[in-house]
JSON list of C-alpha atoms in Angstrom, two decimals:
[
{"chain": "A", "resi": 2, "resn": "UNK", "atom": "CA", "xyz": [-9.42, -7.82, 8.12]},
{"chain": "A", "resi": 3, "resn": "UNK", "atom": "CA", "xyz": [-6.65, -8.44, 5.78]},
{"chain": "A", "resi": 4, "resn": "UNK", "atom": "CA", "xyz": [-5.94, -12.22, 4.34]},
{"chain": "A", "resi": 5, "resn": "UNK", "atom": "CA", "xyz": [-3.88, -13.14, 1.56]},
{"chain": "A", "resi": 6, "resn": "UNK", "atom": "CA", "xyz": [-4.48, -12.73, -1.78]},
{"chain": "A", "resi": 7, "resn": "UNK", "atom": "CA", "xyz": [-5.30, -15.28, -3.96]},
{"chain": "A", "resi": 8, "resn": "UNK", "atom": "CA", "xyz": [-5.40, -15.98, -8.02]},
{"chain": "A", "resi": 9, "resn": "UNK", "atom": "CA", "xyz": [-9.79, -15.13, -7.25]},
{"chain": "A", "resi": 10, "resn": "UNK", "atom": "CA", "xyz": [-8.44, -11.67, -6.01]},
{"chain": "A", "resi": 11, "resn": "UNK", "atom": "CA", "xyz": [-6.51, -11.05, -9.27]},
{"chain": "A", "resi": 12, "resn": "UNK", "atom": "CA", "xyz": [-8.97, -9.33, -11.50]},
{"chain": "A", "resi": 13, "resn": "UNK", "atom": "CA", "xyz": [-10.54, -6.73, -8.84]},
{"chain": "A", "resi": 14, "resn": "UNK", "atom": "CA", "xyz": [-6.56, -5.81, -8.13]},
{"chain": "A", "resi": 15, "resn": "UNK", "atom": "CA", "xyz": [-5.88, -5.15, -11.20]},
{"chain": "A", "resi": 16, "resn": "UNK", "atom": "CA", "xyz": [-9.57, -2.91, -11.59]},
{"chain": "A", "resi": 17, "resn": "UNK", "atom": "CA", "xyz": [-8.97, -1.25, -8.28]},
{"chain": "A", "resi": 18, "resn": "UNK", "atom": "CA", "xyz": [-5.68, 0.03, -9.13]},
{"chain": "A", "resi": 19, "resn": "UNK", "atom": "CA", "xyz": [-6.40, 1.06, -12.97]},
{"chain": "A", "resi": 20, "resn": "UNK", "atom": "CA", "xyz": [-9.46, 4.14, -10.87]},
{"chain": "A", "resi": 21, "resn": "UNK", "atom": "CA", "xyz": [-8.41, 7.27, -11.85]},
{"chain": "A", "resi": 22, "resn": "UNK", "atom": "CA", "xyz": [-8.35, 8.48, -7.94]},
{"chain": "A", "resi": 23, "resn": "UNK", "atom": "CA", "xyz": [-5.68, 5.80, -7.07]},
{"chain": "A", "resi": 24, "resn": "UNK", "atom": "CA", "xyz": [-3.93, 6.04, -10.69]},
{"chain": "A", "resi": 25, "resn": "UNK", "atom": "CA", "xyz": [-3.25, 10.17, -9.63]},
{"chain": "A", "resi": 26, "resn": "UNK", "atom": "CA", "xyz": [-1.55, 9.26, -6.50]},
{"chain": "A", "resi": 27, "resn": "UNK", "atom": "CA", "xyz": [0.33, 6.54, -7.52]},
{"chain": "A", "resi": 28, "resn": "UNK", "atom": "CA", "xyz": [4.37, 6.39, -8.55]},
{"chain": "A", "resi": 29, "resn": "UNK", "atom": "CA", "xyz": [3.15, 4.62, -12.06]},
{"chain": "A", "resi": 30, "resn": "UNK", "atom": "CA", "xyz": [-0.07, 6.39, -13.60]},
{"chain": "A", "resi": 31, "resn": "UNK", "atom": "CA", "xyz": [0.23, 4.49, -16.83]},
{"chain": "A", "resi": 32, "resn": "UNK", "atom": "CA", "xyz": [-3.43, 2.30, -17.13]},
{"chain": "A", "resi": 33, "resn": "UNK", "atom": "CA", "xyz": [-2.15, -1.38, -16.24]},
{"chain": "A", "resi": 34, "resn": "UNK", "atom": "CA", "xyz": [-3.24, -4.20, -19.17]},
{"chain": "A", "resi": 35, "resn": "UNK", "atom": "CA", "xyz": [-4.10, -7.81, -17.88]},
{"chain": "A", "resi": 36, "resn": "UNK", "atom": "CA", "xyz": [-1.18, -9.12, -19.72]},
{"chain": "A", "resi": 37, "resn": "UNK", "atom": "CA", "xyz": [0.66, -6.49, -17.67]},
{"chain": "A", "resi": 38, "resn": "UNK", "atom": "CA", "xyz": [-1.08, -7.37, -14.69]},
{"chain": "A", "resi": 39, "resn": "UNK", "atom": "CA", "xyz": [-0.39, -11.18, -15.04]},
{"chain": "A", "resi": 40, "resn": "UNK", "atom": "CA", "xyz": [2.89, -10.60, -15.37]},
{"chain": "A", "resi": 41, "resn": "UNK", "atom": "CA", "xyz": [3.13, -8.97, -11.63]},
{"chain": "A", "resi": 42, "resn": "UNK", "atom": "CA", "xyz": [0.90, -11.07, -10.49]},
{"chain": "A", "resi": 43, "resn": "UNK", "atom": "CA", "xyz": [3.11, -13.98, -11.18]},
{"chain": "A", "resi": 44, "resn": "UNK", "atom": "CA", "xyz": [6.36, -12.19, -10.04]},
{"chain": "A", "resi": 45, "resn": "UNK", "atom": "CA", "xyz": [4.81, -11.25, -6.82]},
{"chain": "A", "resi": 46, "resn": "UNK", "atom": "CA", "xyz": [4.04, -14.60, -5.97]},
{"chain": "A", "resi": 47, "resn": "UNK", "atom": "CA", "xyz": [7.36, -16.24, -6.64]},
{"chain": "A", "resi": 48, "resn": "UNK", "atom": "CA", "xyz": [8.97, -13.49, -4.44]},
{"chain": "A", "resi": 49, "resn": "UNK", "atom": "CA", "xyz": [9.84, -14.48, -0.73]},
{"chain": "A", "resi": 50, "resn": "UNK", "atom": "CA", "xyz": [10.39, -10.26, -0.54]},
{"chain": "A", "resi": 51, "resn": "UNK", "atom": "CA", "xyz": [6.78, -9.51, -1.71]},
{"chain": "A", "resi": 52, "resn": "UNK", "atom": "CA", "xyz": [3.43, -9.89, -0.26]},
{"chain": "A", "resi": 53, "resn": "UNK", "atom": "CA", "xyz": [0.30, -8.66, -1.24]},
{"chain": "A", "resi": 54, "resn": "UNK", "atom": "CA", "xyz": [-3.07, -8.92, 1.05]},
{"chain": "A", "resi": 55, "resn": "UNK", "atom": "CA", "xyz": [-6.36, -8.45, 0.68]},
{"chain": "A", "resi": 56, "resn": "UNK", "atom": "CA", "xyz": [-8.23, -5.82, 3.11]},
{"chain": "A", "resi": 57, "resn": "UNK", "atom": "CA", "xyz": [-11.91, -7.05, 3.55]},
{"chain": "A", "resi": 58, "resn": "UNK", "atom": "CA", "xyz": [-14.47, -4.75, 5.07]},
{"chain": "A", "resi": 59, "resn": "UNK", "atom": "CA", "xyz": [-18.01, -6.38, 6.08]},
{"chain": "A", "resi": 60, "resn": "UNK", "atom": "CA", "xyz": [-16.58, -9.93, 4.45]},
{"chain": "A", "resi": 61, "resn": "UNK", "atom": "CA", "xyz": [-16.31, -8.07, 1.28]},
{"chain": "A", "resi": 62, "resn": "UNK", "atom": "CA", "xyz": [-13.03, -7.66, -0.48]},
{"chain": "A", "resi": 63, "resn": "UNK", "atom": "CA", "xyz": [-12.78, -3.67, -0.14]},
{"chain": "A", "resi": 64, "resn": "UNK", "atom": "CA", "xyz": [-8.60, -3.11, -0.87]},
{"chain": "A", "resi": 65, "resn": "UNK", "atom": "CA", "xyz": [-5.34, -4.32, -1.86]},
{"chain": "A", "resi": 66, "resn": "UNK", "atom": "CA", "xyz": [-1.95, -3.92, 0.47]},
{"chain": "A", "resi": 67, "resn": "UNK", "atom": "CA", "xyz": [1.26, -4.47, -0.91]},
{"chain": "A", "resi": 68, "resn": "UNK", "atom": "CA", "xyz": [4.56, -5.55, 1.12]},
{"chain": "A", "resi": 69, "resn": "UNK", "atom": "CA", "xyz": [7.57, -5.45, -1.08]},
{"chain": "A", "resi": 70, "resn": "UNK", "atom": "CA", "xyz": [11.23, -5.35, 0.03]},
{"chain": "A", "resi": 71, "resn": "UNK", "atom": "CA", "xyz": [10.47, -6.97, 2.81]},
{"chain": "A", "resi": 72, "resn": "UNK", "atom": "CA", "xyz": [14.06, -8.06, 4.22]},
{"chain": "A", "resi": 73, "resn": "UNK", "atom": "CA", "xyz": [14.86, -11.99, 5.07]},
{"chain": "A", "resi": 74, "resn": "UNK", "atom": "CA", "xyz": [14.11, -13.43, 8.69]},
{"chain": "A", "resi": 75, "resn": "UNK", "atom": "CA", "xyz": [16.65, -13.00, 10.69]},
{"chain": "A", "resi": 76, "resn": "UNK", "atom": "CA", "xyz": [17.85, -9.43, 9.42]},
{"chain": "A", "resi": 77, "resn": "UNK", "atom": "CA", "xyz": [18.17, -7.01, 11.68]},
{"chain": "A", "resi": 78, "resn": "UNK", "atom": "CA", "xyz": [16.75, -3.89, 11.55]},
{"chain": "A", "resi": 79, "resn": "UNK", "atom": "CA", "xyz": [14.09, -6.14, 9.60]},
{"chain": "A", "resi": 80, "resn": "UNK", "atom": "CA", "xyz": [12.56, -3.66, 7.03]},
{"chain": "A", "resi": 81, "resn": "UNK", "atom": "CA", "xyz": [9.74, -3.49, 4.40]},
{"chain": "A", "resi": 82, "resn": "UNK", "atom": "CA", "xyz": [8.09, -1.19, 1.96]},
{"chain": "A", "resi": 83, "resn": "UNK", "atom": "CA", "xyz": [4.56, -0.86, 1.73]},
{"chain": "A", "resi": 84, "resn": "UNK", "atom": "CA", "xyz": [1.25, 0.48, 0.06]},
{"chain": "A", "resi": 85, "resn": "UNK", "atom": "CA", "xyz": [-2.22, 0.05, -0.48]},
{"chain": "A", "resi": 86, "resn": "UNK", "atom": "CA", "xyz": [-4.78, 1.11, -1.98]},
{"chain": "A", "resi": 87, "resn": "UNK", "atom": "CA", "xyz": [-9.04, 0.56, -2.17]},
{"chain": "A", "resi": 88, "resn": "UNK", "atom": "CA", "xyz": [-11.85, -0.28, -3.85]},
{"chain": "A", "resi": 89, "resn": "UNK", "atom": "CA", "xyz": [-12.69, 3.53, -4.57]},
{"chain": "A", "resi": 90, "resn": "UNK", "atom": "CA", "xyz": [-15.47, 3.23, -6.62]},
{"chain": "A", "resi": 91, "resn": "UNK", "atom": "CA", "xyz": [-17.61, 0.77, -4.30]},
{"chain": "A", "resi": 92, "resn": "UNK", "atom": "CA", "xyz": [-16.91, 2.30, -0.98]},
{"chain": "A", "resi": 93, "resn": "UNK", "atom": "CA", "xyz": [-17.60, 5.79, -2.33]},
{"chain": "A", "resi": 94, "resn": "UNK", "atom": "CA", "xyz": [-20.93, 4.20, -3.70]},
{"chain": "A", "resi": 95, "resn": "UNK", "atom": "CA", "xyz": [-21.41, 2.42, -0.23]},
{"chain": "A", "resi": 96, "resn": "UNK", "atom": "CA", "xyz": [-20.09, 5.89, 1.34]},
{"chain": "A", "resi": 97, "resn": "UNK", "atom": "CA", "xyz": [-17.53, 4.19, 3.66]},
{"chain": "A", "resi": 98, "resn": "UNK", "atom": "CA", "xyz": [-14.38, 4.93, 1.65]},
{"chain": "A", "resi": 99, "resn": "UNK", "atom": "CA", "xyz": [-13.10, 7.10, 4.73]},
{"chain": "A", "resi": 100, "resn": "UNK", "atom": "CA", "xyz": [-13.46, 4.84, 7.45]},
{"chain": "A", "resi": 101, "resn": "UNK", "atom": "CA", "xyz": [-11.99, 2.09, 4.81]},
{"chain": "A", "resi": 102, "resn": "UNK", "atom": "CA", "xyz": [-8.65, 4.32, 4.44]},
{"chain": "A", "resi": 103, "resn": "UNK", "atom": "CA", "xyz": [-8.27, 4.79, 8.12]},
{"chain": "A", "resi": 104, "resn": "UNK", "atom": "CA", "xyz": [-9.01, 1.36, 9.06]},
{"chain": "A", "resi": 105, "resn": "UNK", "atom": "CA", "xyz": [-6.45, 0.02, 6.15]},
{"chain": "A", "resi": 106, "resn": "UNK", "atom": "CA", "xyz": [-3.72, 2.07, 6.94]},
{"chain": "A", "resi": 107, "resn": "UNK", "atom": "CA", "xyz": [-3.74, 0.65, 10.93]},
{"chain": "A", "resi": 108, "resn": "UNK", "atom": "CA", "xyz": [-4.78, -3.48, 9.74]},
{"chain": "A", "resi": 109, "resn": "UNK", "atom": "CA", "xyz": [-1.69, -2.88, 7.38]},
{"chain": "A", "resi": 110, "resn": "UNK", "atom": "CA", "xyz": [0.71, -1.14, 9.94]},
{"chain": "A", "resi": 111, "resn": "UNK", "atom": "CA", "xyz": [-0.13, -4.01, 12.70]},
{"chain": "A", "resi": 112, "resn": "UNK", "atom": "CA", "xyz": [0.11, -6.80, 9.81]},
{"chain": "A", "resi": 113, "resn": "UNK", "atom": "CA", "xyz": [3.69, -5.69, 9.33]},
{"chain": "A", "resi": 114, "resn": "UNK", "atom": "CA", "xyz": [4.73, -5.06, 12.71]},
{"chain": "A", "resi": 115, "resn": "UNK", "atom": "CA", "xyz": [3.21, -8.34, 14.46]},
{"chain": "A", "resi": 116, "resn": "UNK", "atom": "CA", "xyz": [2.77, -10.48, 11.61]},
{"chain": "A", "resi": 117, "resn": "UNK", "atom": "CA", "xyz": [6.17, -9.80, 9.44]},
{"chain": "A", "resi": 118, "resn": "UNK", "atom": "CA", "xyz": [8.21, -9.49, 12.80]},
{"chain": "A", "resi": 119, "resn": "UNK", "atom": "CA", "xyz": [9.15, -5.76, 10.79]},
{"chain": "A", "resi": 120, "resn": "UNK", "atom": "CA", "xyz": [11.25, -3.30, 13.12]},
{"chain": "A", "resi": 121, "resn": "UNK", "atom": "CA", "xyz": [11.02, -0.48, 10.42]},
{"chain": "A", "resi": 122, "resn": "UNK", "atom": "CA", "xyz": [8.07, -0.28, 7.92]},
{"chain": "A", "resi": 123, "resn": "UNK", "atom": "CA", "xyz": [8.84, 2.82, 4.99]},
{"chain": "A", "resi": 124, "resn": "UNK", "atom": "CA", "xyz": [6.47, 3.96, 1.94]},
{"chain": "A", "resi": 125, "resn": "UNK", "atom": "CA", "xyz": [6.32, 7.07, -0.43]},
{"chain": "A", "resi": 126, "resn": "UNK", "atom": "CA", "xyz": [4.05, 9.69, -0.87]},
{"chain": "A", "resi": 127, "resn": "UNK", "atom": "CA", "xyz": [3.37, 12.22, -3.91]},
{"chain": "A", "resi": 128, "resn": "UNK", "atom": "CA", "xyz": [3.60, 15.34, -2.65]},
{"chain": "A", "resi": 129, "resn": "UNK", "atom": "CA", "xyz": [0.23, 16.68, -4.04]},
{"chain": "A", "resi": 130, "resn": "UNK", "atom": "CA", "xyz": [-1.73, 13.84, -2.35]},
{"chain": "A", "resi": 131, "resn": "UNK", "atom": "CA", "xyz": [-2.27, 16.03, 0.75]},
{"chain": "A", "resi": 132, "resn": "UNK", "atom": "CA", "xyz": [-5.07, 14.14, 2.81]},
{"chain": "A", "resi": 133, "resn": "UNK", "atom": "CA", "xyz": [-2.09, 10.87, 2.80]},
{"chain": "A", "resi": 134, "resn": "UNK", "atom": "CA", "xyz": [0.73, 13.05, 4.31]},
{"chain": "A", "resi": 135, "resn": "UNK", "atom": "CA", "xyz": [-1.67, 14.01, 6.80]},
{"chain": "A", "resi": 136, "resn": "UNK", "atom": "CA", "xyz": [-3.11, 10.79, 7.78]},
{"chain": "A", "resi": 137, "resn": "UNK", "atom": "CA", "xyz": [0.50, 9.76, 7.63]},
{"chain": "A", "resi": 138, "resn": "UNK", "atom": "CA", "xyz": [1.53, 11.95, 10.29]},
{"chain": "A", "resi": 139, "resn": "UNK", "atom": "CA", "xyz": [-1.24, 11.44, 12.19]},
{"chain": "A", "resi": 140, "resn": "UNK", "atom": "CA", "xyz": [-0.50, 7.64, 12.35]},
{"chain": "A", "resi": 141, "resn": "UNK", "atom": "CA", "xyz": [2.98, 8.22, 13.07]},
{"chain": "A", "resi": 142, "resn": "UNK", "atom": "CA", "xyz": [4.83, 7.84, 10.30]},
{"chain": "A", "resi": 143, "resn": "UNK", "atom": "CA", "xyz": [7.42, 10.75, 9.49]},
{"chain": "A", "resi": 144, "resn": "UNK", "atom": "CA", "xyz": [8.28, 11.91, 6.53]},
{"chain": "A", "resi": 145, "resn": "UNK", "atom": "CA", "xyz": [12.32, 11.08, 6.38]},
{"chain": "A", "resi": 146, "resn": "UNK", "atom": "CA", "xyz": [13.50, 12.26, 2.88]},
{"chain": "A", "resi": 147, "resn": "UNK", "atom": "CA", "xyz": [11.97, 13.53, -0.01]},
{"chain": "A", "resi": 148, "resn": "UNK", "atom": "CA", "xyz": [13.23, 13.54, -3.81]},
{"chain": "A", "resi": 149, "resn": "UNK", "atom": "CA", "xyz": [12.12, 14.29, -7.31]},
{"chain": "A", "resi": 150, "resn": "UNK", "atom": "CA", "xyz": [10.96, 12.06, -10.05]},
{"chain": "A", "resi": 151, "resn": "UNK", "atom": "CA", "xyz": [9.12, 12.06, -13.12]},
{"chain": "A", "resi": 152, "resn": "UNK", "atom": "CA", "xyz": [5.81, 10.54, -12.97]},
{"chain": "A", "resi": 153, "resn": "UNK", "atom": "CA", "xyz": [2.56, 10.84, -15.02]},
{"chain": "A", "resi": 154, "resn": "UNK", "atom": "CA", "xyz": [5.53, 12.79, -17.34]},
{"chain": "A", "resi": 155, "resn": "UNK", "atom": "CA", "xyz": [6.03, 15.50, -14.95]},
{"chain": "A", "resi": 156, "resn": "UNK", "atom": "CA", "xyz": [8.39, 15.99, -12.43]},
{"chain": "A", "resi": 157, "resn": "UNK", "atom": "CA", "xyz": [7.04, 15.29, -9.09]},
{"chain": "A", "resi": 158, "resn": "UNK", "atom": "CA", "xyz": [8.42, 15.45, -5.64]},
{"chain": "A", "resi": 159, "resn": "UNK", "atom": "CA", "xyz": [8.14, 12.26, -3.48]},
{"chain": "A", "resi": 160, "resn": "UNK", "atom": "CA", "xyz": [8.51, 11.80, 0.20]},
{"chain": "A", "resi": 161, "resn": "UNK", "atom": "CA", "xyz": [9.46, 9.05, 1.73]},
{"chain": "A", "resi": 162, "resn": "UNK", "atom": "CA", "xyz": [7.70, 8.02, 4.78]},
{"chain": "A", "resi": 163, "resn": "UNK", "atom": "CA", "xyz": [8.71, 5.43, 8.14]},
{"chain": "A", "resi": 164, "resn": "UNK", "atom": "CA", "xyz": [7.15, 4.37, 10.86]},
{"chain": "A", "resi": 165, "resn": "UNK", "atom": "CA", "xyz": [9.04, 1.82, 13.12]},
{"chain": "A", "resi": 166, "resn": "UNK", "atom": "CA", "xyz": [7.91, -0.60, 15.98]},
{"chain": "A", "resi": 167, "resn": "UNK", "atom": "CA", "xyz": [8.70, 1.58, 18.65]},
{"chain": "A", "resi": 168, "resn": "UNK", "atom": "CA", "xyz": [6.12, 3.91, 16.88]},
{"chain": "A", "resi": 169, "resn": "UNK", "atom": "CA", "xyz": [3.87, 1.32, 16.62]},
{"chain": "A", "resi": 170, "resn": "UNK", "atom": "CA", "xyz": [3.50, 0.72, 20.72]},
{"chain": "A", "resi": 171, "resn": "UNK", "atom": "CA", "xyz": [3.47, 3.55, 21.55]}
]
């Protein structure tokens, strides 16, 4: 289930993202401070192009999914950016971080299709994080460019993925 995240949530966001498993796949691997942390948090929630949800599994809070991007009402093709990540360390202890990351990736995929009103929902991928670009492709999305940047001080290629509504029926 994903619901909106609230100022309760902000902490075990901030935790979640700082695990060294979701720090080596992410575009920014740099440890994020609280005063860091409260300054997104703030930003995100004066954005009308930003949304950030919380997935629950069992009524726990289990994940984070980010919407950024996200193009006005009305727009059309009516696009978004997206991401997400879990709470590694306590489904790996619980041993349900797999069926967490499957079940994520669809709640967030539907959220922004039915719930956003999204035609075209895109995200990138670090090249290295193999088990991603597979579940990726096996959820639909294609990879539609790929480029180079630096991150964690090397350079690293970085695909871009997209998945649209169409996609998302079918």
């Amino acid at each position: 289930m994903l619901r909106p995240a609230t100022d309760a949530d902000q902490e075990s966001v901030r935790v979640w993202r700082n695990h060294p498993d979701v720090q080596a796949v992410s575009l920014t691997q740099d440890e994020i401070t609280p005063e860091m942390h409260e300054q997104w948090w703030a930003a995100v929630k004066q954005d009308p192009s930003r949304l950030v949800l919380m997935y629950e599994r069992r009524d726990q809070p289990a994940g984070v999914v980010n919407f950024f991007d996200i193009t006005p009402e009305g727009t059309s093709p009516r696009s978004g950016m997206w991401g997400y990540y879990l709470d590694n360390a306590g489904l790996t202890a619980s041993g349900t971080l797999l069926p967490a990351w499957m079940q994520i990736q669809r709640e967030g995929a539907r959220y922004a299709f039915e719930e956003l009103g999204l035609d075209i929902l895109e995200g990138e991928v670090l090249d290295h994080n193999e088990a991603v670009r597979s579940m990726n492709q096996r959820s639909g999305f294609e990879e539609i460019d790929s480029y180079e940047r630096e991150v964690g001080g090397k350079p690293t290629l970085v695909h871009r993925i997209r998945r649209t509504r169409d996609q998302q029926k079918a």
